[in-house]
Each structure stands twice: as structure tokens, then as C-alpha cells.
Amino acid sequence: MNEDATVVENKSQQNNPNHLPVINARCYVAGKKIASENILEVRSPYDQRLVGTVALANASHAEQAIEAALKGGQKLTRYDRFSILDKARQLLIERRDEFAKIISAESGLAIREAIYETGRAHDVLMFAAMESLKDDGQIFSCDISPQGKARKIFTTRDPLSLALCITPFNHPLNQVAHKIAPAIAVGTPVILKPSEKTPLTAIKFTELLYDAGLPHYMLSVLLGPTNEIAEPLVKDPRVEIVSFTGSVPVGKRISTVAGYKKVILELGGNDPIIILEDADIDTAVHLAAEGSYRNSGQRCTAVKRILIHENIKDTFIEKFVAKSKTYTCGDPSDPATVVGTVIDEASAIYLESVVNRAIEQGAKILLGGKRTGALMEPTVITDVPRNADMVVHESFGPLAPILSFKNIDDAIALSNSTAYGLSSGIITNNMQHAIRFIKELKVGTVNINEVPGYRIESSPFGGIKDSGLGVKEGVIEAMKCFTFVKTFSMPW
Ligand code: NAP
């Protein structure tokens, strides 16, 4: 990299109070910064300014990270784990603005979304700290059947020896927190492989955890060529669990490469918000807009399909278009911006192309549809055919395709018609209808009168079908994933 260029860009960034100076980061092997000639440049998707650089790791760093984790170090009591997580929570509050600026700069997410994300990561740390104090054993009395004996069976949960956690770009901090905090809570060492598109937040979070007292063997963070870092680690028999969040094709590849080990897959989604005839229209409009546009539409649980009863479609559309106009897009670092960019220009070009293909199939744009670089306008599009790419596959951006249905049978069939099964939101005031959707939708979550993405950070979360194998995450479930259960029995 050209040193002079860095200095010039550093100066220009210091002129804008919303921009941080360029961050020159390195991967860490168990607390040690690596030396490397191989440098990744991280640029803002909005204006291509240099946000930072990362010294990348190679295969020998991956080997060193495995060895350091397995060699171990200071064993952590429950109180130690609580203290580290709670200290990290406090440090994150103190450094909220810095983290929000890094998230926004490297991902293009609006700064207000980035601030919100730091709040979510705070909750993950808080819940993991709380859970780390709870006993997780069970007791079974054995004299409870004619075959019984005067014994008791007890369970304990032991940490796995090493976890590989692979994270996507779309929540650069919270996805990482959702992997590492539960692993710390149970004492499982982690090698983190964050997205190459958003590595700076992950490295800064790693440093924050070291600052909070996390023993270095407990965490390494590696970025580098997939064939030197990610895939060999996925395959390595010393890695006892691969916890992956990302796209369906990569998740399916990991499941074949991993072989005989635990694999957690949190994959893509194509979530509907389903608005029934009896729905409160203003609630429906608010939730459909929040679900479609928050985080630039780049959430696995973003609203990707608005399914509306045909009798209320026109009223809904009029109000929804008006509401969508309030989701202004622009410079992510400006506190007034509601919708930032998508992750890069290539993704925005893809979104534009799926909109154009839907139009060729008869759909009509009611708002937006234009792209400038990586900025994609919030786009309302109606009369979308049921087989259009933008509703059959995951379109990861601020698109709001509207499809109408005739009755509840039709809505359930339409909702279940894609390969995905992550989450859903149902807008209705009719309890019987709500219960039918809860029972009949083939998804991991059904939220009544809420967006599909609604959750708290400790509740079970995860999809089925192509969205995942039905193994849940969320702090409590993820803690179980990072352990194995040992049973022992005694005369009693
Ligand atoms: P992605 O392309 O699948 O990448 C995810 C991670 O996998 C990145 O760190 C990537 O590294 C790594 N990777 C790529 N190829 C790999 C391989 N062969 N072996 C091991 N790791 C590999 O996903 P993304 O585009 O970053 O994220 C968006 C996707 O994530 C969307 O589909 C979204 O729905 C999904 N997602 C799901 C959930 C959920 O909870 N269900 C939550 C958030 C996001 P590089 O960056 O180096 O390529």
C-alpha cells in the first residue's frame, strides 16, 4: 500500500468530524498481532474513502491459533467469565460512538443503525454475563418407575476444546458478539473468521475483549484467503464446532467440508410480512416499512415479501408509499440519514437488476428503483409475479415487493412456497387466524403484530429448510451448542 496515500486520506478524514482516522489493524493470534505483507484495504461503500487496512493471516497463523487455543491457559471460573463479559459490556458503553463510526464507515450502514447495533451487542454481553452465573446441570431421580433404583443421574456441561466462528458482513458487531459472548460464557476458546467486507469492527471488538480481561488463548481473529484460513479450519478435526452465519451456498458448502463435527448454520431468509384483511393498517404500514428498510434491508430477517389481502391492497399501498418516502437515503455518517448504502456497488447493481427483471415480468415501481454507486433507494414495487427472482430468492437490500393474496389458505401457501424458512410477521387482530399461521407456517419464528426480525438477544433464534438446520442460536441456545453434556450417576 502507498504510505503517502494513507497520510493524505488521513488528513482529509480528520476534516470531517463524522469520520475516524484510518485504522491500521492486524489479525490476532491469541492476543499477538501478526506481521504480514498481505494487506487488505477496507473502503467506505459510500465514497470509497480508505477506512482502514488489515494485515492478513496465512496458513501458519491458523495453525498457531489452533495450538494456542488447545494449549489453553488460566481456567476461567463462572465468576471470571461473568466479570469479563460484564467489563466488556461496560467498555462497549464507553466506546459506543467509536464502534458505531467504524460499523458505519466499513459497512455503509446509517450511523443511527450502527448506534442501535451497539445497543444490541450490549444486550448480548449482558445476557451472556447473566447466563454464565447460572448452573446448567439437571438432576434425575432414578426410583421413579418399577424398573427404578435408588440412584440419581446428574448432568454437567463441559466446554468444547475449540470453536470456529464465521460471521457475515450485515451486522459487523452483533453477529460477532452472538458467537463470541456465549462461547466465553461457557469457557470455549474461539477462532473468529469475520467477513472480509467488515473486518475492522471484529478486530476492534477482539481488542475490547482482551481489554476486558479475556485470556488471550480464548480468542484469535483471522482473515485471509479462504483456502488457507476458513476451509482448512472448517475441516480440521481439532476444531470441535463450526458456528456459521451467512449465505445458503456457503453454509451448504461448509456442511459438506466440515465432516464429523458439530455444525451450526444460520443462513439466508426470504421473510414475509403477511397483512390480513382485519389488520390495523397503520400498524401494518409502520411494520412493513421498518422490516423492509432498516439496516438497508440487509438483515437475514428483513421483510423480503409484503403479502397483503387483495381487499385492502389499495389502501395499504397509498399509505405505504407515503411512509416509504420518509426513509431517506444518503451519506451513512450523517445522523439525519435513515438508510445508508448496501455493502458494495456490486450488490446494489444486483438489486437493480432484480428490480428490472421483475418489471419485465409485469411488476410496477411505485417509488425508488434508482441506484447511485452502492446507494439503493428504498423501492416499492407492486404486481410482482409470484415467480419473480426478487421474491423467490433472497434480495438483500431495501426492496419492498408487494404481492396480494385471496384468502388465508392462499397466504399460507404463498408464504411457504420458497426454499427458505427463517421468520415471519403476521398482522392481524384475529386470534384464530394468528394461531393458524403459528401452526402452519414452515419457519423458525412467527411474530404476531411485529416484524419478522423481532427477538431479544437471549431468546431462541434460527431457521429451517434452506435457512438452517433448526438448531437455534440466541445467547442461551448458543451456550448449549458450545458445550457437551456429561452425565454421571451415584447411589442415592
Ligand atoms: P457469505 O458470503 O456466506 O459470507 C459469510 C462468511 O463466510 C464470511 O466471513 C465469508 O468470508 C465466509 N466464507 C466464504 N466462503 C467460505 C468458505 N468456502 N468456507 C468458509 N467460510 C467462507 O455471507 P455474507 O454475504 O457475508 O452475508 C449475508 C448472508 O448472511 C445473507 O444470506 C443473510 O441472510 C445471511 N445471514 C443469516 C443470518 C441468520 O441468522 N440466519 C444472520 C445474518 C446474515 P469472506 O468475507 O472472506 O468471503
Coordinates of C-alpha atoms and ligand atoms in Angstrom, one line a residue:
M1 CA 0.0 0.0 0.0
N2 CA 1.1 3.5 -0.7
E3 CA 2.1 5.2 2.6
D4 CA 1.7 8.7 1.2
A5 CA -1.8 7.9 0.1
T6 CA -2.7 6.9 3.7
V7 CA -1.3 10.2 5.0
V8 CA -3.3 12.2 2.5
E9 CA -6.5 10.3 3.2
N10 CA -5.9 10.5 7.0
K11 CA -5.8 14.3 6.7
S12 CA -8.9 14.5 4.6
Q13 CA -10.8 12.4 7.1
Q14 CA -9.7 14.5 10.0
N15 CA -11.5 17.4 8.4
N16 CA -14.9 15.6 8.7
P17 CA -15.9 15.2 12.4
N18 CA -18.1 12.2 11.5
H19 CA -15.1 10.3 10.1
L20 CA -12.5 8.4 12.1
P21 CA -8.8 8.5 11.1
V22 CA -7.7 5.5 9.0
I23 CA -7.4 2.3 11.2
N24 CA -4.3 0.1 10.5
A25 CA -5.3 -3.2 12.1
R26 CA -3.8 -6.6 12.2
C27 CA -5.2 -10.1 12.8
Y28 CA -4.5 -11.5 16.2
V29 CA -3.2 -15.0 17.1
A30 CA -4.1 -15.5 20.8
G31 CA -3.5 -11.9 21.7
K32 CA -0.4 -11.4 19.4
K33 CA -0.7 -9.1 16.4
I34 CA 0.5 -10.8 13.4
A35 CA 3.1 -9.4 10.9
S36 CA 2.2 -9.8 7.3
E37 CA 2.9 -8.2 3.9
N38 CA -0.5 -9.2 2.7
I39 CA -2.7 -6.1 3.3
L40 CA -6.5 -5.8 2.9
E41 CA -7.8 -2.3 2.2
V42 CA -11.2 -1.5 3.7
R43 CA -13.0 1.3 1.8
S44 CA -16.3 3.0 2.6
P45 CA -19.1 1.7 0.3
Y46 CA -20.5 5.2 0.2
D47 CA -17.5 7.3 -1.0
Q48 CA -14.7 4.8 -1.4
R49 CA -12.5 6.6 1.1
L50 CA -10.0 4.4 2.9
V51 CA -11.4 3.4 6.3
G52 CA -8.7 1.0 7.3
T53 CA -6.2 -1.7 6.4
V54 CA -5.8 -5.2 7.8
A55 CA -2.7 -7.3 7.9
L56 CA -3.9 -10.7 6.7
A57 CA -3.1 -14.1 8.2
N58 CA -1.8 -17.2 6.4
A59 CA -2.0 -21.0 7.0
S60 CA 0.8 -20.9 9.6
H61 CA -1.1 -18.3 11.6
A62 CA -4.2 -20.6 11.5
E63 CA -2.0 -23.5 12.9
Q64 CA -0.6 -21.2 15.6
A65 CA -4.1 -20.2 16.6
I66 CA -5.3 -23.8 16.9
E67 CA -2.2 -24.7 19.0
A68 CA -2.6 -21.7 21.3
A69 CA -6.3 -22.4 21.9
L70 CA -5.6 -26.1 22.7
K71 CA -2.7 -25.3 24.9
G72 CA -5.0 -23.2 26.9
G73 CA -4.1 -21.1 30.0
Q74 CA -5.9 -19.7 33.0
K75 CA -9.1 -21.7 33.6
L76 CA -12.0 -19.4 34.0
T77 CA -14.5 -19.8 36.8
R78 CA -18.1 -18.8 36.3
Y79 CA -17.3 -15.6 38.2
D80 CA -14.3 -14.9 35.9
R81 CA -16.4 -15.3 32.8
F82 CA -19.2 -13.1 34.2
S83 CA -16.6 -10.4 35.1
I84 CA -15.0 -10.4 31.6
L85 CA -18.4 -10.2 29.9
D86 CA -19.7 -7.5 32.2
K87 CA -16.5 -5.5 31.9
A88 CA -16.7 -5.8 28.0
R89 CA -20.3 -4.6 28.3
Q90 CA -19.2 -1.5 30.3
L91 CA -16.3 -0.8 27.8
L92 CA -18.7 -1.0 24.9
I93 CA -20.9 1.6 26.5
E94 CA -17.9 3.9 26.9
R95 CA -16.7 3.3 23.3
R96 CA -20.2 3.2 21.7
D97 CA -19.6 6.2 19.4
E98 CA -16.3 4.9 18.2
F99 CA -17.8 1.4 17.4
A100 CA -20.8 3.0 15.7
K101 CA -18.5 5.0 13.5
I102 CA -16.4 2.0 12.5
I103 CA -19.5 -0.1 11.7
S104 CA -21.0 2.7 9.6
A105 CA -17.8 3.5 7.8
E106 CA -16.9 0.0 6.7
S107 CA -20.4 -1.3 6.0
G108 CA -22.2 1.8 4.8
L109 CA -25.0 1.4 7.4
A110 CA -26.5 4.6 8.5
I111 CA -24.9 5.8 11.7
R112 CA -28.2 5.6 13.6
E113 CA -28.4 1.9 12.7
A114 CA -24.8 1.4 13.8
I115 CA -25.6 3.0 17.2
Y116 CA -28.6 0.7 17.5
E117 CA -26.4 -2.2 16.8
T118 CA -24.0 -1.3 19.6
G119 CA -27.1 -1.5 21.9
R120 CA -27.9 -5.0 20.7
A121 CA -24.3 -6.1 21.2
H122 CA -24.5 -4.6 24.7
D123 CA -27.5 -6.8 25.4
V124 CA -25.7 -9.9 24.1
L125 CA -22.9 -9.3 26.5
M126 CA -25.3 -8.6 29.4
F127 CA -27.3 -11.7 28.8
A128 CA -24.2 -13.9 28.3
A129 CA -22.8 -12.5 31.6
M130 CA -26.0 -13.3 33.4
E131 CA -26.3 -16.8 32.0
S132 CA -22.7 -17.6 32.8
L133 CA -23.6 -17.4 36.5
K134 CA -26.5 -19.9 36.3
D135 CA -26.0 -23.6 37.0
D136 CA -26.8 -25.6 33.9
G137 CA -27.0 -29.1 35.4
Q138 CA -30.0 -31.3 35.6
I139 CA -30.8 -34.0 38.2
F140 CA -32.9 -37.1 37.6
S141 CA -34.1 -39.3 40.4
C142 CA -34.0 -42.9 39.3
D143 CA -36.5 -44.5 41.7
I144 CA -39.5 -43.3 39.6
S145 CA -40.6 -46.5 37.8
P146 CA -40.9 -50.2 38.6
Q147 CA -37.5 -50.6 36.9
G148 CA -36.0 -47.8 39.0
K149 CA -33.2 -47.9 41.5
A150 CA -32.1 -45.7 44.5
R151 CA -29.8 -43.6 42.4
K152 CA -29.6 -40.1 40.9
I153 CA -28.3 -39.1 37.5
F154 CA -26.6 -35.6 37.2
T155 CA -25.6 -33.7 34.2
T156 CA -22.8 -31.1 33.7
R157 CA -21.9 -29.1 30.6
D158 CA -18.3 -29.1 29.7
P159 CA -16.8 -26.5 27.2
L160 CA -15.7 -27.7 23.8
S161 CA -12.0 -27.5 23.2
L162 CA -12.2 -25.2 20.2
A163 CA -14.8 -23.4 18.2
L164 CA -14.5 -21.8 14.7
C165 CA -17.0 -18.9 14.3
I166 CA -17.5 -17.5 10.8
T167 CA -19.6 -14.3 10.5
P168 CA -21.2 -12.3 7.7
F169 CA -21.0 -8.6 6.9
N170 CA -24.5 -7.4 7.7
H171 CA -24.3 -6.8 11.4
P172 CA -20.5 -6.4 11.8
L173 CA -20.6 -6.2 15.6
N174 CA -23.7 -8.0 16.7
Q175 CA -23.1 -11.2 14.6
V176 CA -19.6 -11.4 16.1
A177 CA -20.9 -10.8 19.6
H178 CA -23.6 -13.5 19.2
K179 CA -20.8 -16.1 18.5
I180 CA -18.1 -15.0 21.0
A181 CA -20.1 -14.0 24.1
P182 CA -21.9 -17.3 24.5
A183 CA -18.6 -19.2 23.9
I184 CA -16.9 -17.1 26.6
A185 CA -19.9 -17.6 28.9
V186 CA -19.2 -21.4 28.8
G187 CA -15.3 -21.2 28.5
T188 CA -14.9 -22.4 24.9
P189 CA -11.9 -20.9 23.0
V190 CA -12.8 -19.4 19.7
I191 CA -11.1 -18.7 16.4
L192 CA -13.1 -15.9 14.7
K193 CA -13.2 -15.6 10.9
P194 CA -15.2 -12.4 10.3
S195 CA -16.3 -11.1 6.9
E196 CA -13.6 -9.6 4.7
K197 CA -16.1 -6.8 4.0
T198 CA -16.3 -5.7 7.7
P199 CA -13.1 -6.8 9.4
L200 CA -12.3 -3.7 11.4
T201 CA -15.3 -3.9 13.8
A202 CA -14.5 -7.5 14.5
I203 CA -10.8 -6.8 15.3
K204 CA -11.7 -3.8 17.5
F205 CA -14.2 -6.0 19.4
T206 CA -11.5 -8.6 19.9
E207 CA -9.2 -5.9 21.4
L208 CA -12.1 -4.7 23.6
L209 CA -12.5 -8.3 24.9
Y210 CA -8.7 -8.6 25.6
D211 CA -9.0 -5.2 27.4
A212 CA -11.9 -6.6 29.5
G213 CA -9.5 -9.3 30.7
L214 CA -10.2 -12.2 28.3
P215 CA -7.2 -14.6 28.5
H216 CA -5.5 -14.4 25.1
Y217 CA -5.7 -18.2 24.3
M218 CA -9.5 -17.8 24.4
L219 CA -9.7 -15.7 21.2
S220 CA -7.9 -15.4 17.9
V221 CA -9.2 -13.4 14.9
L222 CA -8.0 -14.4 11.4
L223 CA -8.7 -13.1 8.0
G224 CA -7.0 -14.3 4.9
P225 CA -7.5 -16.4 1.8
T226 CA -10.4 -18.9 2.1
N227 CA -8.3 -21.8 1.0
E228 CA -5.6 -21.0 3.7
I229 CA -7.8 -20.0 6.6
A230 CA -11.5 -20.7 6.5
E231 CA -11.7 -24.0 4.7
P232 CA -8.8 -25.7 6.4
L233 CA -10.1 -24.6 9.8
V234 CA -13.6 -25.9 8.9
K235 CA -12.0 -29.3 8.0
D236 CA -9.5 -29.5 10.9
P237 CA -10.5 -32.3 13.3
R238 CA -9.2 -30.3 16.3
V239 CA -12.0 -27.8 15.7
E240 CA -14.9 -29.3 17.5
I241 CA -17.7 -27.0 16.3
V242 CA -18.2 -24.7 13.3
S243 CA -20.7 -21.9 14.0
F244 CA -21.5 -20.2 10.8
T245 CA -23.8 -17.3 9.9
G246 CA -24.0 -16.3 6.2
S247 CA -25.4 -17.2 2.9
V248 CA -27.1 -20.5 1.9
P249 CA -24.5 -21.6 -0.7
V250 CA -21.5 -21.1 1.7
G251 CA -23.4 -22.7 4.5
K252 CA -24.2 -25.8 2.4
R253 CA -20.5 -26.0 1.4
I254 CA -19.4 -25.8 5.0
S255 CA -21.7 -28.6 5.9
T256 CA -20.1 -30.9 3.4
V257 CA -16.5 -29.8 4.1
A258 CA -16.8 -30.0 7.9
G259 CA -17.2 -33.7 8.2
Y260 CA -17.7 -35.3 11.6
K261 CA -18.3 -32.4 13.9
K262 CA -20.9 -30.1 15.3
V263 CA -22.0 -27.5 12.7
I264 CA -24.4 -24.6 13.4
L265 CA -25.8 -22.9 10.3
E266 CA -27.7 -19.7 10.4
L267 CA -28.4 -18.9 6.7
G268 CA -30.4 -16.7 4.5
G269 CA -34.0 -15.7 4.6
N270 CA -36.9 -14.5 2.4
D271 CA -39.3 -13.5 5.2
P272 CA -42.8 -12.3 4.6
I273 CA -44.9 -9.8 6.4
I274 CA -48.5 -11.1 6.0
I275 CA -51.2 -8.5 6.3
L276 CA -54.7 -9.9 6.9
E277 CA -58.0 -8.2 6.0
D278 CA -58.7 -7.3 9.6
A279 CA -55.3 -5.7 10.2
D280 CA -54.8 -2.3 11.7
I281 CA -53.5 -0.6 8.5
D282 CA -51.3 2.0 10.2
T283 CA -49.6 -0.7 12.2
A284 CA -49.1 -2.8 9.0
V285 CA -47.6 0.2 7.2
H286 CA -45.2 1.0 10.0
L287 CA -44.0 -2.6 10.5
A288 CA -43.7 -3.3 6.7
A289 CA -41.6 -0.2 6.3
E290 CA -39.4 -0.9 9.3
G291 CA -39.0 -4.5 8.2
S292 CA -38.1 -3.6 4.7
Y293 CA -35.7 -0.7 5.1
R294 CA -33.9 -1.0 8.5
N295 CA -30.3 -1.8 8.1
S296 CA -30.6 -1.0 4.4
G297 CA -32.8 -4.2 4.1
Q298 CA -29.7 -6.3 4.9
R299 CA -30.9 -8.4 7.7
C300 CA -31.5 -12.1 7.4
T301 CA -34.9 -11.4 8.8
A302 CA -35.7 -8.3 6.8
V303 CA -39.1 -8.2 5.2
K304 CA -38.4 -9.5 1.7
R305 CA -42.1 -10.0 0.7
I306 CA -45.1 -8.0 1.7
L307 CA -48.1 -10.2 1.3
I308 CA -51.4 -8.3 1.5
H309 CA -55.1 -9.3 1.4
E310 CA -56.4 -8.2 -2.0
N311 CA -59.3 -6.2 -0.4
I312 CA -57.0 -3.8 1.5
K313 CA -54.2 -3.6 -1.0
D314 CA -55.0 -0.2 -2.5
T315 CA -55.5 1.5 0.9
F316 CA -52.2 -0.1 2.2
I317 CA -50.2 0.9 -0.9
E318 CA -51.2 4.6 -0.7
K319 CA -50.1 4.8 2.9
F320 CA -47.1 2.6 2.5
V321 CA -45.7 4.7 -0.4
A322 CA -46.1 7.9 1.7
K323 CA -44.4 6.2 4.6
S324 CA -41.5 4.9 2.5
K325 CA -40.7 8.5 1.3
T326 CA -39.6 9.2 4.9
Y327 CA -36.8 6.6 4.7
T328 CA -34.4 9.0 3.1
C329 CA -31.1 7.5 1.9
G330 CA -27.7 9.2 1.7
D331 CA -24.4 9.7 3.5
P332 CA -24.3 7.0 6.2
S333 CA -22.2 9.2 8.5
D334 CA -24.9 11.9 8.6
P335 CA -27.1 11.4 11.6
A336 CA -30.1 12.5 9.5
T337 CA -29.7 9.6 7.1
V338 CA -32.2 6.8 7.6
V339 CA -31.0 4.3 5.0
G340 CA -27.3 4.0 4.2
T341 CA -25.7 2.1 1.4
V342 CA -25.8 -1.7 0.8
I343 CA -22.5 -3.4 1.3
D344 CA -21.0 -2.6 -2.1
E345 CA -21.7 -1.4 -5.6
A346 CA -21.9 -5.0 -6.9
S347 CA -24.7 -5.8 -4.5
A348 CA -26.6 -2.6 -5.5
I349 CA -26.2 -3.4 -9.2
Y350 CA -27.6 -6.9 -8.4
L351 CA -30.6 -5.3 -6.6
E352 CA -31.2 -3.0 -9.6
S353 CA -31.1 -6.0 -11.9
V354 CA -33.7 -8.0 -10.0
V355 CA -36.0 -4.9 -9.9
N356 CA -35.6 -4.6 -13.7
R357 CA -36.3 -8.3 -14.3
A358 CA -39.5 -8.0 -12.2
I359 CA -40.6 -5.0 -14.3
E360 CA -40.0 -7.1 -17.5
Q361 CA -42.3 -9.7 -15.9
G362 CA -45.1 -7.1 -15.3
A363 CA -44.3 -5.5 -11.9
K364 CA -44.6 -1.8 -11.4
I365 CA -42.3 0.6 -9.4
L366 CA -44.3 3.0 -7.2
L367 CA -41.3 4.6 -5.5
G368 CA -37.5 4.5 -5.8
G369 CA -35.7 1.9 -8.0
K370 CA -32.7 4.1 -8.7
R371 CA -29.1 3.3 -7.7
T372 CA -26.1 5.6 -7.3
G373 CA -22.9 3.6 -6.6
A374 CA -23.8 1.4 -3.6
L375 CA -26.8 3.6 -2.6
M376 CA -30.0 1.8 -3.5
E377 CA -33.2 3.8 -3.0
P378 CA -35.9 2.3 -0.8
T379 CA -38.0 0.8 -3.6
V380 CA -41.8 0.0 -3.5
I381 CA -42.8 -2.4 -6.3
T382 CA -46.2 -3.9 -6.8
D383 CA -47.9 -6.5 -9.0
V384 CA -44.8 -8.6 -8.6
P385 CA -45.3 -12.1 -10.2
R386 CA -45.0 -15.0 -7.7
N387 CA -42.2 -16.5 -9.6
A388 CA -40.1 -13.3 -9.8
D389 CA -36.4 -13.7 -8.7
M390 CA -36.9 -10.9 -6.1
V391 CA -39.5 -12.9 -4.2
V392 CA -38.3 -16.5 -4.9
H393 CA -34.7 -15.8 -3.8
E394 CA -33.2 -13.6 -1.1
S395 CA -32.8 -9.9 -2.3
F396 CA -30.5 -8.4 0.4
G397 CA -31.4 -4.7 0.2
P398 CA -34.2 -2.0 0.7
L399 CA -36.7 -3.5 -1.7
A400 CA -40.4 -3.8 -0.8
P401 CA -42.2 -6.1 -3.2
I402 CA -45.9 -6.3 -2.7
L403 CA -47.9 -9.4 -3.6
S404 CA -51.7 -9.9 -2.9
F405 CA -53.5 -13.0 -1.7
K406 CA -57.1 -14.0 -1.8
N407 CA -57.6 -15.8 1.5
I408 CA -55.7 -17.4 4.4
D409 CA -55.1 -20.7 2.6
D410 CA -53.5 -18.7 -0.3
A411 CA -51.4 -16.6 2.1
I412 CA -50.0 -19.7 3.9
A413 CA -49.3 -21.5 0.6
L414 CA -47.6 -18.4 -0.8
S415 CA -45.6 -17.8 2.3
N416 CA -44.4 -21.4 2.4
S417 CA -43.6 -21.5 -1.3
T418 CA -39.9 -20.6 -1.2
A419 CA -36.9 -22.7 -0.2
Y420 CA -36.3 -20.5 2.9
G421 CA -37.9 -20.9 6.4
L422 CA -36.4 -18.2 8.7
S423 CA -39.1 -16.0 10.2
S424 CA -42.3 -14.2 9.5
G425 CA -44.6 -11.4 10.7
I426 CA -48.4 -11.6 10.7
I427 CA -50.5 -8.5 11.1
T428 CA -54.0 -9.4 12.4
N429 CA -56.3 -8.8 15.3
N430 CA -58.0 -12.2 14.9
M431 CA -56.6 -14.7 17.4
Q432 CA -57.9 -17.7 15.4
H433 CA -56.1 -16.6 12.3
A434 CA -52.9 -15.8 14.3
I435 CA -52.9 -19.4 15.7
R436 CA -53.4 -20.9 12.2
F437 CA -50.3 -19.1 10.9
I438 CA -48.3 -20.1 14.0
K439 CA -49.2 -23.7 13.4
E440 CA -48.9 -23.8 9.6
L441 CA -46.0 -21.6 8.5
K442 CA -42.8 -23.6 7.9
V443 CA -40.5 -21.2 9.6
G444 CA -38.4 -20.8 12.7
T445 CA -40.3 -17.8 14.1
V446 CA -43.8 -16.4 13.8
N447 CA -44.2 -12.9 15.2
I448 CA -47.8 -11.6 15.6
N449 CA -48.2 -7.8 15.0
E450 CA -44.4 -7.5 14.8
V451 CA -41.7 -7.5 12.2
P452 CA -40.2 -10.9 11.3
G453 CA -36.9 -9.8 12.9
Y454 CA -38.3 -9.2 16.4
R455 CA -36.4 -11.0 19.1
I456 CA -34.5 -10.5 22.3
E457 CA -30.8 -11.5 22.2
S458 CA -31.3 -14.4 24.6
S459 CA -34.4 -15.9 23.0
P460 CA -34.0 -19.0 20.7
F461 CA -33.5 -17.9 17.1
G462 CA -32.9 -19.7 13.8
G463 CA -34.5 -21.1 10.7
I464 CA -35.4 -24.3 9.0
K465 CA -35.4 -25.5 5.3
D466 CA -32.6 -23.6 3.5
S467 CA -32.4 -21.1 6.3
G468 CA -30.8 -23.5 8.7
L469 CA -30.9 -27.0 10.3
G470 CA -33.3 -26.0 13.0
V471 CA -30.5 -25.7 15.7
K472 CA -31.2 -22.5 17.4
E473 CA -28.9 -19.6 18.4
G474 CA -29.6 -16.7 20.7
V475 CA -27.4 -16.5 23.8
I476 CA -28.9 -19.4 25.8
E477 CA -29.1 -21.9 22.9
A478 CA -25.7 -20.9 21.6
M479 CA -24.2 -21.6 25.0
K480 CA -25.6 -25.1 24.8
C481 CA -24.0 -25.5 21.4
F482 CA -20.6 -24.6 22.7
T483 CA -20.7 -27.4 25.3
F484 CA -21.2 -31.1 25.5
V485 CA -23.3 -32.8 28.2
K486 CA -21.6 -35.2 30.6
T487 CA -23.8 -37.4 32.8
F488 CA -22.8 -39.1 36.0
S489 CA -24.8 -41.2 38.4
M490 CA -24.5 -42.1 42.0
P491 CA -26.2 -44.3 44.6
W492 CA -28.7 -42.1 46.4
Ligands
NAP1 P1 -21.3 -15.2 2.9 O1 -20.9 -14.7 1.6 O2 -21.9 -16.5 3.0 O3 -20.1 -15.0 3.9 C1 -20.2 -15.3 5.3 C2 -18.8 -15.6 5.8 O4 -18.4 -16.9 5.3 C3 -17.8 -14.6 5.5 O5 -16.9 -14.5 6.6 C4 -17.0 -15.3 4.4 O6 -15.7 -14.8 4.3 C5 -17.1 -16.7 4.8 N1 -16.8 -17.7 3.7 C6 -17.0 -17.5 2.4 N2 -16.7 -18.7 1.7 C7 -16.4 -19.6 2.7 C8 -16.0 -21.0 2.6 N3 -15.9 -21.6 1.5 N4 -15.7 -21.6 3.8 C9 -15.8 -20.9 5.0 N5 -16.2 -19.6 5.1 C10 -16.4 -19.0 3.9 O7 -22.5 -14.2 3.6 P2 -22.5 -12.6 3.6 O8 -22.7 -12.1 2.2 O9 -21.3 -12.1 4.3 O10 -23.8 -12.3 4.5 C11 -25.1 -12.2 4.0 C12 -25.8 -13.5 4.2 O11 -25.8 -13.9 5.6 C13 -27.3 -13.4 3.8 O12 -27.7 -14.5 3.1 C14 -28.0 -13.3 5.1 O13 -29.4 -13.7 5.1 C15 -27.2 -14.3 5.9 N6 -27.4 -14.1 7.4 C16 -28.1 -15.0 8.1 C17 -28.4 -14.8 9.4 C18 -29.2 -15.8 10.3 O14 -29.1 -15.7 11.5 N7 -29.9 -16.7 9.7 C19 -28.0 -13.6 10.1 C20 -27.3 -12.7 9.3 C21 -27.0 -12.9 8.0 P3 -15.2 -13.7 3.2 O15 -15.8 -12.4 3.7 O16 -13.7 -13.8 3.3 O17 -15.7 -14.2 1.9

